[in-house]
Each structure stands twice: as C-alpha cells, then as structure tokens.
CSV table of C-alpha atoms in Angstrom, one decimal:
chain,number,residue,atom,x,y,z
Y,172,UNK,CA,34.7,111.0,66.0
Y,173,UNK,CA,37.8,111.3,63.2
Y,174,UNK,CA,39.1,114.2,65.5
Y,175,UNK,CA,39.6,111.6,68.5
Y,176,UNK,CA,43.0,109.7,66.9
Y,177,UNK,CA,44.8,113.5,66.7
Y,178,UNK,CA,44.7,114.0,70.5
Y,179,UNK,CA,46.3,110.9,71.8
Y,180,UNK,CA,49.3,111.3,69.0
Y,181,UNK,CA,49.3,115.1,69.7
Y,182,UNK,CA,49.8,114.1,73.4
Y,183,UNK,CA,52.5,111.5,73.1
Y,184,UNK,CA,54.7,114.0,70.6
Y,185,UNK,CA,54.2,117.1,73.3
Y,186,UNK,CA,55.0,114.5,76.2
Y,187,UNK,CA,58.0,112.9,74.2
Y,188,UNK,CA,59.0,116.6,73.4
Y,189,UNK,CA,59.1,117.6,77.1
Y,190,UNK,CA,61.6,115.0,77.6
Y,191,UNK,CA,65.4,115.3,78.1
Y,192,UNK,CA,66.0,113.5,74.9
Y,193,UNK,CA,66.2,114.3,71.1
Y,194,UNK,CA,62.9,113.1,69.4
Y,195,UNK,CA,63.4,111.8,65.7
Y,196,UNK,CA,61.7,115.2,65.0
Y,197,UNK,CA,64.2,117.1,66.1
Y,198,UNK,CA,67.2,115.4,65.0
Y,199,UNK,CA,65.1,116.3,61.4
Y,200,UNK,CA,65.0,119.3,62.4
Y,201,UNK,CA,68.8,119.8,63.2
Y,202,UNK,CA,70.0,118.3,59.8
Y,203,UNK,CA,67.5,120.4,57.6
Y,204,UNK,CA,67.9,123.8,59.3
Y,205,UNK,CA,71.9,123.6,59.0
Y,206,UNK,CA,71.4,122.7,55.6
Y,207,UNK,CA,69.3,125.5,54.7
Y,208,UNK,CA,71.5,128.2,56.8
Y,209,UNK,CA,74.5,126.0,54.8
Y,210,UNK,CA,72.4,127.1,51.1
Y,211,UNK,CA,72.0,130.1,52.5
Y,212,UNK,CA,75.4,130.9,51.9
Y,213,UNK,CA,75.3,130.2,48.3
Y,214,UNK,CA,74.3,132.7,46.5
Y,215,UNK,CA,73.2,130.8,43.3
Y,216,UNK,CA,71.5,128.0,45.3
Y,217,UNK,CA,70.4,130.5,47.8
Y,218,UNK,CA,68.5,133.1,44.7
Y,219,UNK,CA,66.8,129.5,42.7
Y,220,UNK,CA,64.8,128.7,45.7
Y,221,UNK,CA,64.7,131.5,48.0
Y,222,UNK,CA,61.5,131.4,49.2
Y,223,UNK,CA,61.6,127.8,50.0
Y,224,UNK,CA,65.1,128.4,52.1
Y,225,UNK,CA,63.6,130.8,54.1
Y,226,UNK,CA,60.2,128.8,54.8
Y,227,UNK,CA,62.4,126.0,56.1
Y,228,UNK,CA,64.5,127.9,58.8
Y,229,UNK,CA,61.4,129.9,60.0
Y,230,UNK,CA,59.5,126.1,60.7
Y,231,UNK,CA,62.9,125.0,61.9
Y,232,UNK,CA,63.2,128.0,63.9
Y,233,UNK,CA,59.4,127.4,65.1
Y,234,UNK,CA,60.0,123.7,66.2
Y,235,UNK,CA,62.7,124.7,68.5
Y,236,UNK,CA,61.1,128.0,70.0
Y,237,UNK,CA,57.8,125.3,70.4
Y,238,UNK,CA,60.2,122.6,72.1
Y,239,UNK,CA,61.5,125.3,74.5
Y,240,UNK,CA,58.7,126.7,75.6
Y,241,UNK,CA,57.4,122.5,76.4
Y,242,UNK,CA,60.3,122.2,78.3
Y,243,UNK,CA,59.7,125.2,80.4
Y,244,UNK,CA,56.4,124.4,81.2
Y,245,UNK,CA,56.9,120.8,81.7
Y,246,UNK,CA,60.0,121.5,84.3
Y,247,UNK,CA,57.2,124.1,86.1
Y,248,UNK,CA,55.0,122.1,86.5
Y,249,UNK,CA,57.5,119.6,88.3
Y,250,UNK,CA,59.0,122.5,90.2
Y,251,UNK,CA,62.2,122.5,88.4
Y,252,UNK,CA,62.0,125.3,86.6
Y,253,UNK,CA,65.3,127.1,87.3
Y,254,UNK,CA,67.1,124.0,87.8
Y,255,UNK,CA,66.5,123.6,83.9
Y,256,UNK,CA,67.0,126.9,82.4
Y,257,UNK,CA,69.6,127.4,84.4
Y,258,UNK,CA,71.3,123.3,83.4
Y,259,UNK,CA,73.3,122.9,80.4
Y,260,UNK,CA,70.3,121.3,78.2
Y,261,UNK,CA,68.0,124.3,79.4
Y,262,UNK,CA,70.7,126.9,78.1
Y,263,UNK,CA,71.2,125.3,75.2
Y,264,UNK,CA,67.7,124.9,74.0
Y,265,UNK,CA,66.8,128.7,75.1
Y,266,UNK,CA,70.0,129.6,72.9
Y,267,UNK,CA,68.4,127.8,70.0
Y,268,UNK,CA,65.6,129.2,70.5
Y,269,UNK,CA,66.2,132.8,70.8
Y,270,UNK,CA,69.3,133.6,69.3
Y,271,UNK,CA,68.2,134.5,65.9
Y,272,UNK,CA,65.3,136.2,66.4
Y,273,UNK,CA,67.7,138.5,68.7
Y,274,UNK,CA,69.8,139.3,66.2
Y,275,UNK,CA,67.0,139.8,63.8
Y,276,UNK,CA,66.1,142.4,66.8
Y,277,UNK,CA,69.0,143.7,66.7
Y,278,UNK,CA,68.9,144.8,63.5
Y,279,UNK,CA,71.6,142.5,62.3
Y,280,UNK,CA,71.3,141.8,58.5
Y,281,UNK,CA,68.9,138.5,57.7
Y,282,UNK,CA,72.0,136.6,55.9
Y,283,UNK,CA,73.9,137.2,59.0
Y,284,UNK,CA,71.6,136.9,62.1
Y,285,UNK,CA,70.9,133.1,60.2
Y,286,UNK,CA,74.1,131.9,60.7
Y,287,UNK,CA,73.6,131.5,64.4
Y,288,UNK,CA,71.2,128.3,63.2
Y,289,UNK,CA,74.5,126.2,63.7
Y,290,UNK,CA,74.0,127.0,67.2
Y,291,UNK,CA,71.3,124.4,66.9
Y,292,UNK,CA,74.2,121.4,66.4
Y,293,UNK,CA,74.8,122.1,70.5
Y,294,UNK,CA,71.6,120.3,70.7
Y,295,UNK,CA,72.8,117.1,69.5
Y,296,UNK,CA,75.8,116.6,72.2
Y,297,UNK,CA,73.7,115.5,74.9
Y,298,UNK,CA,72.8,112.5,73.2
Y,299,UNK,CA,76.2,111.2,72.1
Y,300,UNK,CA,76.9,108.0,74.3
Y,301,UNK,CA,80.8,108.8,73.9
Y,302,UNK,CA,80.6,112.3,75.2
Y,303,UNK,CA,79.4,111.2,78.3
Y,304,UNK,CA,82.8,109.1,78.7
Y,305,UNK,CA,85.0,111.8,77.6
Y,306,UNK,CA,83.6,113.6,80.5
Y,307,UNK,CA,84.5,111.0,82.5
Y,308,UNK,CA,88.2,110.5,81.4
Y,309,UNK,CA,88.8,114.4,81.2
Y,310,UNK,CA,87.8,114.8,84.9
Y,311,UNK,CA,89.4,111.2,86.1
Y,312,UNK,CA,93.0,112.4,83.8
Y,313,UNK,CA,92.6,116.0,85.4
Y,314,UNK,CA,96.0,115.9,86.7
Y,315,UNK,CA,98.1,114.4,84.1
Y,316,UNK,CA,96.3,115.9,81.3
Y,317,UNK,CA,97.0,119.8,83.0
Y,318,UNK,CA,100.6,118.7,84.0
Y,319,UNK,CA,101.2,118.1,80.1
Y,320,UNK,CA,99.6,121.2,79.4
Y,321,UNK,CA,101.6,123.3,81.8
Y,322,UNK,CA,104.7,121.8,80.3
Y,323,UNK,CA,102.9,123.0,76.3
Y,324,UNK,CA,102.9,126.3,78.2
Y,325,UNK,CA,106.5,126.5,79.0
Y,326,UNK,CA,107.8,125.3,75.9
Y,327,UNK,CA,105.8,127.9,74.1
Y,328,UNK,CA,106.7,131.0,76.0
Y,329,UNK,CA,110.5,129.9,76.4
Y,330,UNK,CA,110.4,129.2,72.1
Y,331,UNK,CA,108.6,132.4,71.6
Y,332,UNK,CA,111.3,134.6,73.7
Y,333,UNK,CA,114.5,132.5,72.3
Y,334,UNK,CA,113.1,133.2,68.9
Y,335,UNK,CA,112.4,136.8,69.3
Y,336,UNK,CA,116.0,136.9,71.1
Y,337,UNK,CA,117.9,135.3,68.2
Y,338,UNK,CA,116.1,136.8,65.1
Y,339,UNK,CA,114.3,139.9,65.9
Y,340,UNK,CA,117.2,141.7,64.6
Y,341,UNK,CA,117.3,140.4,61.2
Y,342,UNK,CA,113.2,139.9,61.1
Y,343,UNK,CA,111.9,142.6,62.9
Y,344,UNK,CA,108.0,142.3,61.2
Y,345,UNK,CA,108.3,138.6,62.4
Y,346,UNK,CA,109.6,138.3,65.4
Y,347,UNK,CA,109.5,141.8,66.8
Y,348,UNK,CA,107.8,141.6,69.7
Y,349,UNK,CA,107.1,138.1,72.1
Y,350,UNK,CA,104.1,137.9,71.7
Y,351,UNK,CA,104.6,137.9,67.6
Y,352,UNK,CA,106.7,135.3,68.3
Y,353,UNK,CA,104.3,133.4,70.1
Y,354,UNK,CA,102.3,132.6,66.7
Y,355,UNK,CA,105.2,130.8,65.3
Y,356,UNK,CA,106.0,128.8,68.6
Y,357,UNK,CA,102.3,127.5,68.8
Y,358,UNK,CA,102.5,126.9,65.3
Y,359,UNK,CA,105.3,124.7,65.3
Y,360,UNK,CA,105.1,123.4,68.6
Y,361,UNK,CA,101.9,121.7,67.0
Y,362,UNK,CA,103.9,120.3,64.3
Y,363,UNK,CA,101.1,122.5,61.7
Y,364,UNK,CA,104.0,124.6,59.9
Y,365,UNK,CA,102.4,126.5,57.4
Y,366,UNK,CA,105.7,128.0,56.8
Y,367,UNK,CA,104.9,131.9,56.7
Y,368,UNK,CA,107.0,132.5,59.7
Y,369,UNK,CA,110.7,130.9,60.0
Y,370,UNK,CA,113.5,131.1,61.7
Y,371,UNK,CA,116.7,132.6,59.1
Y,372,UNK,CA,119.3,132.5,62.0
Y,373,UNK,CA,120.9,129.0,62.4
Y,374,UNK,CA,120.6,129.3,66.2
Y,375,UNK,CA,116.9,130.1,66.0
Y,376,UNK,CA,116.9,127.1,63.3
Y,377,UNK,CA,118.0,124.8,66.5
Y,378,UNK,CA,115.7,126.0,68.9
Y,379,UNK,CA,112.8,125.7,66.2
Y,380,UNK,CA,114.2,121.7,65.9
Y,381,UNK,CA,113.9,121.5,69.8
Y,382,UNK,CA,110.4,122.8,69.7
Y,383,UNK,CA,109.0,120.7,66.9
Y,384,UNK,CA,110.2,117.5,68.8
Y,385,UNK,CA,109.3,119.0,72.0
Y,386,UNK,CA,105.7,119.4,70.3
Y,387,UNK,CA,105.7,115.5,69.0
Y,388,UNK,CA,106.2,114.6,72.8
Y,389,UNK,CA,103.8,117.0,74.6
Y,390,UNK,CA,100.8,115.6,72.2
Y,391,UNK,CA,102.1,112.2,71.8
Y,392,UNK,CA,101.8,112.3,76.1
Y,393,UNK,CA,98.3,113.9,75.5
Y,394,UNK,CA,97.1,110.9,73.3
Y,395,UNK,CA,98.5,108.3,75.5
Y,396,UNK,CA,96.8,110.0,78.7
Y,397,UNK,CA,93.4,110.6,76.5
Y,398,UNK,CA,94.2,106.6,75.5
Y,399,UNK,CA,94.4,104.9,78.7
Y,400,UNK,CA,92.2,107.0,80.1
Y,401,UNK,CA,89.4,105.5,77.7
Y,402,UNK,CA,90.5,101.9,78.1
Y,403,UNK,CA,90.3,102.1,81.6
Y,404,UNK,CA,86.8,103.8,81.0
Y,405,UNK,CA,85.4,101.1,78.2
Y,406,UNK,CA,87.0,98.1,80.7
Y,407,UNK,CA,85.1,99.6,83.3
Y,408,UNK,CA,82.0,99.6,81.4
Y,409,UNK,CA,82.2,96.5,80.3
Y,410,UNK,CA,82.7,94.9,83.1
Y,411,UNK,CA,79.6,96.5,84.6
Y,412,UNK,CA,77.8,95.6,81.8
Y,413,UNK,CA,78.8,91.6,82.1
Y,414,UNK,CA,78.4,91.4,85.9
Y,415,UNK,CA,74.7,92.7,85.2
Y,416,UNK,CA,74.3,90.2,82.9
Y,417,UNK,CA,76.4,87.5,84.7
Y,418,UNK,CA,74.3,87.9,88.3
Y,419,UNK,CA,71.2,87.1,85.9
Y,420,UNK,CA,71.9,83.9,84.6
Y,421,UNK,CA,70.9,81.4,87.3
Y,422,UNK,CA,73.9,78.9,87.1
Y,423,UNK,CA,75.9,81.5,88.5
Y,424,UNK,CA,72.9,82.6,91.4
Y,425,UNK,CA,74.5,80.5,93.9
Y,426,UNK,CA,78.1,82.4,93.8
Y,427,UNK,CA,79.3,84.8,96.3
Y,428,UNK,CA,80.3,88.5,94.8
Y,429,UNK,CA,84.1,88.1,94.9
Y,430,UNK,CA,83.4,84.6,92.3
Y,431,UNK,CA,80.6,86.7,90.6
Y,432,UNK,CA,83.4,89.0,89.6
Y,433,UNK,CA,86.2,86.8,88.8
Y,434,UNK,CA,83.7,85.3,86.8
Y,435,UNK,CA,82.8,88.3,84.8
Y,436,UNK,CA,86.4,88.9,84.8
Y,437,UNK,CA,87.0,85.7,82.3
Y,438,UNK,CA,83.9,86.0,80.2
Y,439,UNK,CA,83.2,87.7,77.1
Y,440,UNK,CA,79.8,88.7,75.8
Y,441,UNK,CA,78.6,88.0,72.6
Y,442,UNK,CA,74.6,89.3,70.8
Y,443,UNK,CA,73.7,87.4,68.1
Y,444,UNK,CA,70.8,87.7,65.5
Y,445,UNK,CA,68.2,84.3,65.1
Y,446,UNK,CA,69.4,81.6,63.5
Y,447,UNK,CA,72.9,82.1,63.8
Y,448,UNK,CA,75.5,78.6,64.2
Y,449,UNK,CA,77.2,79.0,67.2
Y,450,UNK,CA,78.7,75.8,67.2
Y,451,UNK,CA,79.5,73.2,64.2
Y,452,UNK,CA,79.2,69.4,64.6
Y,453,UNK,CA,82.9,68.2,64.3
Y,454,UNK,CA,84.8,71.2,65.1
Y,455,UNK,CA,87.3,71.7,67.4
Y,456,UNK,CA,86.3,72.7,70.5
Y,457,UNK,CA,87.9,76.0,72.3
Y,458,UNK,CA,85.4,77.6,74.5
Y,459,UNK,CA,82.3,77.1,76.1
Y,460,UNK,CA,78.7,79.1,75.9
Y,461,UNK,CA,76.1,80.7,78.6
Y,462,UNK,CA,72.7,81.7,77.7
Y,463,UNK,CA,72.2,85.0,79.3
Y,464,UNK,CA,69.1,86.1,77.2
Y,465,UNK,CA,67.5,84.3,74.2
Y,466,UNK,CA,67.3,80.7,72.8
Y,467,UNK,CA,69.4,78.0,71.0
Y,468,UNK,CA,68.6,74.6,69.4
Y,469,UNK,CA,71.0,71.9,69.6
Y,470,UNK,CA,70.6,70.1,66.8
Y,471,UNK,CA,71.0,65.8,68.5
Y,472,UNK,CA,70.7,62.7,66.3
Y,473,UNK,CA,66.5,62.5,65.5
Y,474,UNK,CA,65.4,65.3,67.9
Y,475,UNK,CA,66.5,69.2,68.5
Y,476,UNK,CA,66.5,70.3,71.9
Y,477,UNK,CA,66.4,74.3,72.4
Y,478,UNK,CA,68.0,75.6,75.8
Y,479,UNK,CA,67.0,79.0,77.2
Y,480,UNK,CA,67.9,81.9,79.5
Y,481,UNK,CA,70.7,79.7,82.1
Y,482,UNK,CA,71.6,77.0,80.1
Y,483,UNK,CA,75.1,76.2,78.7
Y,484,UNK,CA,76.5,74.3,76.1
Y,485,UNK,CA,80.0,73.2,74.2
Y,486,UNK,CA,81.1,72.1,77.9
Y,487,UNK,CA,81.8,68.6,76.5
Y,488,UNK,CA,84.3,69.4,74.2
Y,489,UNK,CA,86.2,70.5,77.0
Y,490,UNK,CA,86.1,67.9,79.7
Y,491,UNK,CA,87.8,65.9,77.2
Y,492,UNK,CA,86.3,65.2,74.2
Y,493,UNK,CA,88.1,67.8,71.4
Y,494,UNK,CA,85.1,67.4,68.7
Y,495,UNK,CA,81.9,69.0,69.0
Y,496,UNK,CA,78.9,66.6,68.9
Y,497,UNK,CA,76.0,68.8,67.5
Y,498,UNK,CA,75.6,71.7,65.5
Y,499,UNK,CA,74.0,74.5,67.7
Y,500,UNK,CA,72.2,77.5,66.6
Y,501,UNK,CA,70.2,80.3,67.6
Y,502,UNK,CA,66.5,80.8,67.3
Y,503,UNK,CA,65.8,84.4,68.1
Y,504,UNK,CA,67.9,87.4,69.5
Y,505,UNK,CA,70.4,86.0,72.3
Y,506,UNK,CA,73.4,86.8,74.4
Y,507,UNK,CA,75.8,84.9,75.1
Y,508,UNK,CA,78.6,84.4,77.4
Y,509,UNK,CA,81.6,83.0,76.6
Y,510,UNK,CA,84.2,81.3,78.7
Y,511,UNK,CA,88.0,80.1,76.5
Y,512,UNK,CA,88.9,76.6,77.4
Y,513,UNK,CA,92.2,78.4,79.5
Y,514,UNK,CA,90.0,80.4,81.4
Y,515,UNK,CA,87.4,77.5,81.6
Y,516,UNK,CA,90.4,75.5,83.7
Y,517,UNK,CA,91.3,78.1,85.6
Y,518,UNK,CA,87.8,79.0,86.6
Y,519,UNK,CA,87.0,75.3,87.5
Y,520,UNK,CA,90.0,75.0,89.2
Y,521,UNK,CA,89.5,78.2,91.6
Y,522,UNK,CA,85.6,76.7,92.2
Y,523,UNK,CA,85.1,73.3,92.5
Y,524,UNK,CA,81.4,73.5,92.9
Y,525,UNK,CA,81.2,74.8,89.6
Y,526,UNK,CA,83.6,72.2,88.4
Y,527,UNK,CA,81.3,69.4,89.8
Y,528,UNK,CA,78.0,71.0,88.5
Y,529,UNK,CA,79.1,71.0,84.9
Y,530,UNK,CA,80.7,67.5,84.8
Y,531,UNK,CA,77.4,66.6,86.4
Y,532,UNK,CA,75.1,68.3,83.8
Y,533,UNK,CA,78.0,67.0,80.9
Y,534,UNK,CA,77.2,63.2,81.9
Y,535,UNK,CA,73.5,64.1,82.1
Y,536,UNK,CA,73.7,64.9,78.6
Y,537,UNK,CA,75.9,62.3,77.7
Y,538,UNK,CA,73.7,59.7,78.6
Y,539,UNK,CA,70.3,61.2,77.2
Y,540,UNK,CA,72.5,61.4,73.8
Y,541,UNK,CA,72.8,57.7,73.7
C-alpha cells in the first residue's frame, strides 16, 4: 500500500520528461552540472572536494542520458522517431547525452573530455520566448541584414589590401601578406582596437580613419535593422495578443473584424494583482477601463458594486464630467483594457453604435447612483 503514491509521481515525472519542454529538473540539472565542470577547472576547489565534483556530473550526466533515451522511446512510440533525432531538440539532447562519455572513449583525458558539459547550456535555448522572435526578425530582415554584411565584406578586404599596399614595406611581420592584414581590418572595422597592429604610414593612418567610421556605420545599420525588425515583431505580437483578448469581451461581440481591429488598434492592455485602485474618487479623468478577465468593485455611496468579465467603467468622466465619482479597485487577478479619452472620441466618433451603447449604460448608472 505505501508503494502505490511512487508510481503515479514516477509516471507524471517520465511523462513530463518525454515532453518538448525543460522540466524544473532539468533546468537543476543544467545550472549544477556547469557549475561542477566550472570547479573542475580549479584546481584548489577542484582537489577539497573531488569526490563530490565528480559524483555530481556523473548524476548530471545520468539525468540527461535518462531524458534522451525517454524522448526516443516516447517519439517511437508516436512514430516520430526520426523526425526527432534528426530535429534540432533531438540533436541537441543526443549531444548532451553522448558527448562526454565519447570522449571518455576516446581516450581523451577526464579533465578534458568534461568540458564538453557546457554543451548541456544548448538545452536551455529552446525555451527562451525571445529566441523564438529573433528567428523571426533574422529571417523576415534577411535581405537588409546580408546587404549590410556584404558591404562589412567589402570594406574589409579593400582595408586589408590598401593596408598591406601602403605599409608592408616598412612592416613587413604586420602587414606582409593580405590576409595578415585582414586581422587588423576586422579589428578595427569593429571599432575593438586592441592596438597590436597599426598603421605607421600616414596614408595607411587615413585609410585606417575611413575604416573605423566605415565600421560605426555598417553596425550602427545592423542595430537599426535588428531594431525595427523587433518593434515590428513585439507590435505584431501585441496586437495579436489584444485582438484575442478584445473578441472576448462581449461589448465588443457585436462588431465586425475591420472595428474589432481598429479597436485593438487604440487599446492598451493592462494585468493587475487583487486589490489594486484603478481609479480614485475625485481624480481627473483621462481614459476609460474594460474588464477583459477578472473583477472590480466600485466603491458607490452605502453599497459596492463589483463588475466582471465585459463590463466597463470611468466612461463618465468622459462624456463630460472631468471628476471621477467612485474609487474603483480590483478584487482578484484582472485584465484590463484601456482606451485614452483621444482615442475614446475618435473611436466613438468612427462607431456610433458604440457611442450610443455607452451613453446609454452611463445614464443607467447615473440614475441608479442617485
């Protein structure tokens, strides 16, 4: 009877091992074995506790040989084998799982062969959110991005042959071949100048000036690409994420796609912990709210009222009067949309019906406040 708990968790750790995702185990497991291959390298650290060191990577070292060998079955039995092994994920856990004990194979000395235990980092990546964008803006940037590189190119090789043109007679262990010269033309072309390698001649002096601003240009075009290209991304996202959440709240049901989206277009989303003020009694008022998820309390003369999932509030501070007439709060986890009072005009303006449904729900209000 005590042995019947062990199965069930046993079963949910193997099952949430199979999966594509990093357990909390193995993210453990990634932080102590790269710590332990890090002490490895310390000899005084390294000779104290030894034993323990060693210990550590092996169970580290068995985790990830025990999460591979999940994976593979689990993929088999789904008749996906190859597609995994063969996928990013699949190579990079087989590499984590095999590539010291290869190298221990090989002969290669212990000290050595366990450096390859940062290989285990790679496993990590998949489960960085921002990655997944990069990806996105590398491949959508393509163009511009290898148009600026082609023009790094250039500048490099044309730098590397001026240089070794102008000064390969008075530095010949420098700049006596092109593609010497092409360490100090990368060098300085990336602004790094560590300084071991530099132009004497005051011609090669002036082309080394032209390549150092030519290098602030190239990169500065780089990070502006690499910039826009991640604004147009997060926009993009965002505004996915706010139509979702727009198309949910039920005052808005009744609108068409095209006001749907210049809807989502005006609002801004806002998660907020319980009893949070959203709005104080007296203030000026600048914006209105919509519950998307969650619950607030409006805190009226003798009573609270709390409003749920489609409800709105602060309208009535913008038909007209400036001051806020309750406090409102929040009375668990809730999202909220927010429209400004500009964009609330405009938006009333460019539908009517939405004009008329809030001025009708305002008076409502209005007169139940009395």
């Amino acid at each position: 009877m005590s042995k019947r708990p062990v199965f069930p968790v046993l079963a949910q750790f193997v099952s949430a091992t199979a999966g594509r995702n990093m357990t909390t185990v193995a993210y453990a497991a990634v932080s102590l074995g790269v710590a332990m291959m890090t002490l490895l390298t310390v000899a005084p650290a390294y000779d104290a506790a030894a034993h323990w060191v060693d210990a550590l990577l092996w169970g580290c070292l068995a985790y990830f040989v025990f999460e591979w060998l999940v994976r593979l079955r689990h993929m088999r039995q789904r008749g996906r084998l190859w597609f995994y092994a063969l996928s990013g994920a699949g190579l990079v856990d087989a590499v984590g799982a095999l590539a010291v004990p290869l190298a221990l194979l090989a002969g290669i000395e212990p000290k050595t062969a366990w450096l390859l235990a940062i290989l285990w980092v790679l496993k990590v990546v998949p489960g960085i959110p921002g990655l997944r964008q990069l990806r996105r803006v590398l491949v959508v940037e393509s163009g511009p991005l290898l148009s600026v590189l082609v023009i790094f190119l250039m500048v490099v090789f044309l730098a590397s042959v001026a240089e070794y043109f102008l000064e390969h007679d008075v530095q010949p262990q420098t700049f006596g071949s092109v593609p010497a010269a092409l360490w100090w033309a990368v060098v300085t072309l990336t602004t790094t100048g560590y300084g071991d390698v530099v132009p004497i001649t005051p011609l090669g002096r002036i082309v080394a000036a032209m390549v150092m601003i030519s290098g602030l240009g190239v990169f500065g075009l780089w990070t502006g690409i690499l910039a826009t290209g991640f604004a147009a991304e997060t926009r993009r996202d965002n505004f996915l994420k706010t139509w979702e959440t727009v198309s949910k709240v039920p005052f808005f049901a009744t609108l068409g796609p095209a006001a749907i989206a210049d809807v989502t277009q005006m609002l801004r989303t806002m998660d907020l912990p319980p009893r949070t003020m959203i709005i104080r009694k007296d203030t000026n008022g600048d914006c209105m709210y919509f519950v998307a998820a969650g619950e607030v309390e409006v805190d009226l003369p003798g009573r609270k009222v709390k409003l749920g999932e489609g409800a709105f509030i602060g309208e009535m501070a913008l038909l007209g009067n400036a001051k806020r007439g309750a406090n409102v709060t929040t009375t668990k986890v809730s999202r909220l949309l927010v429209l400004d009072l500009v964009d609330f005009r405009l938006l009333m303006a460019r539908h009517p019906e939405l004009a008329e449904t809030i001025d009708a729900e305002a008076k409502r209000r209005e007169l139940e406040n009395q």
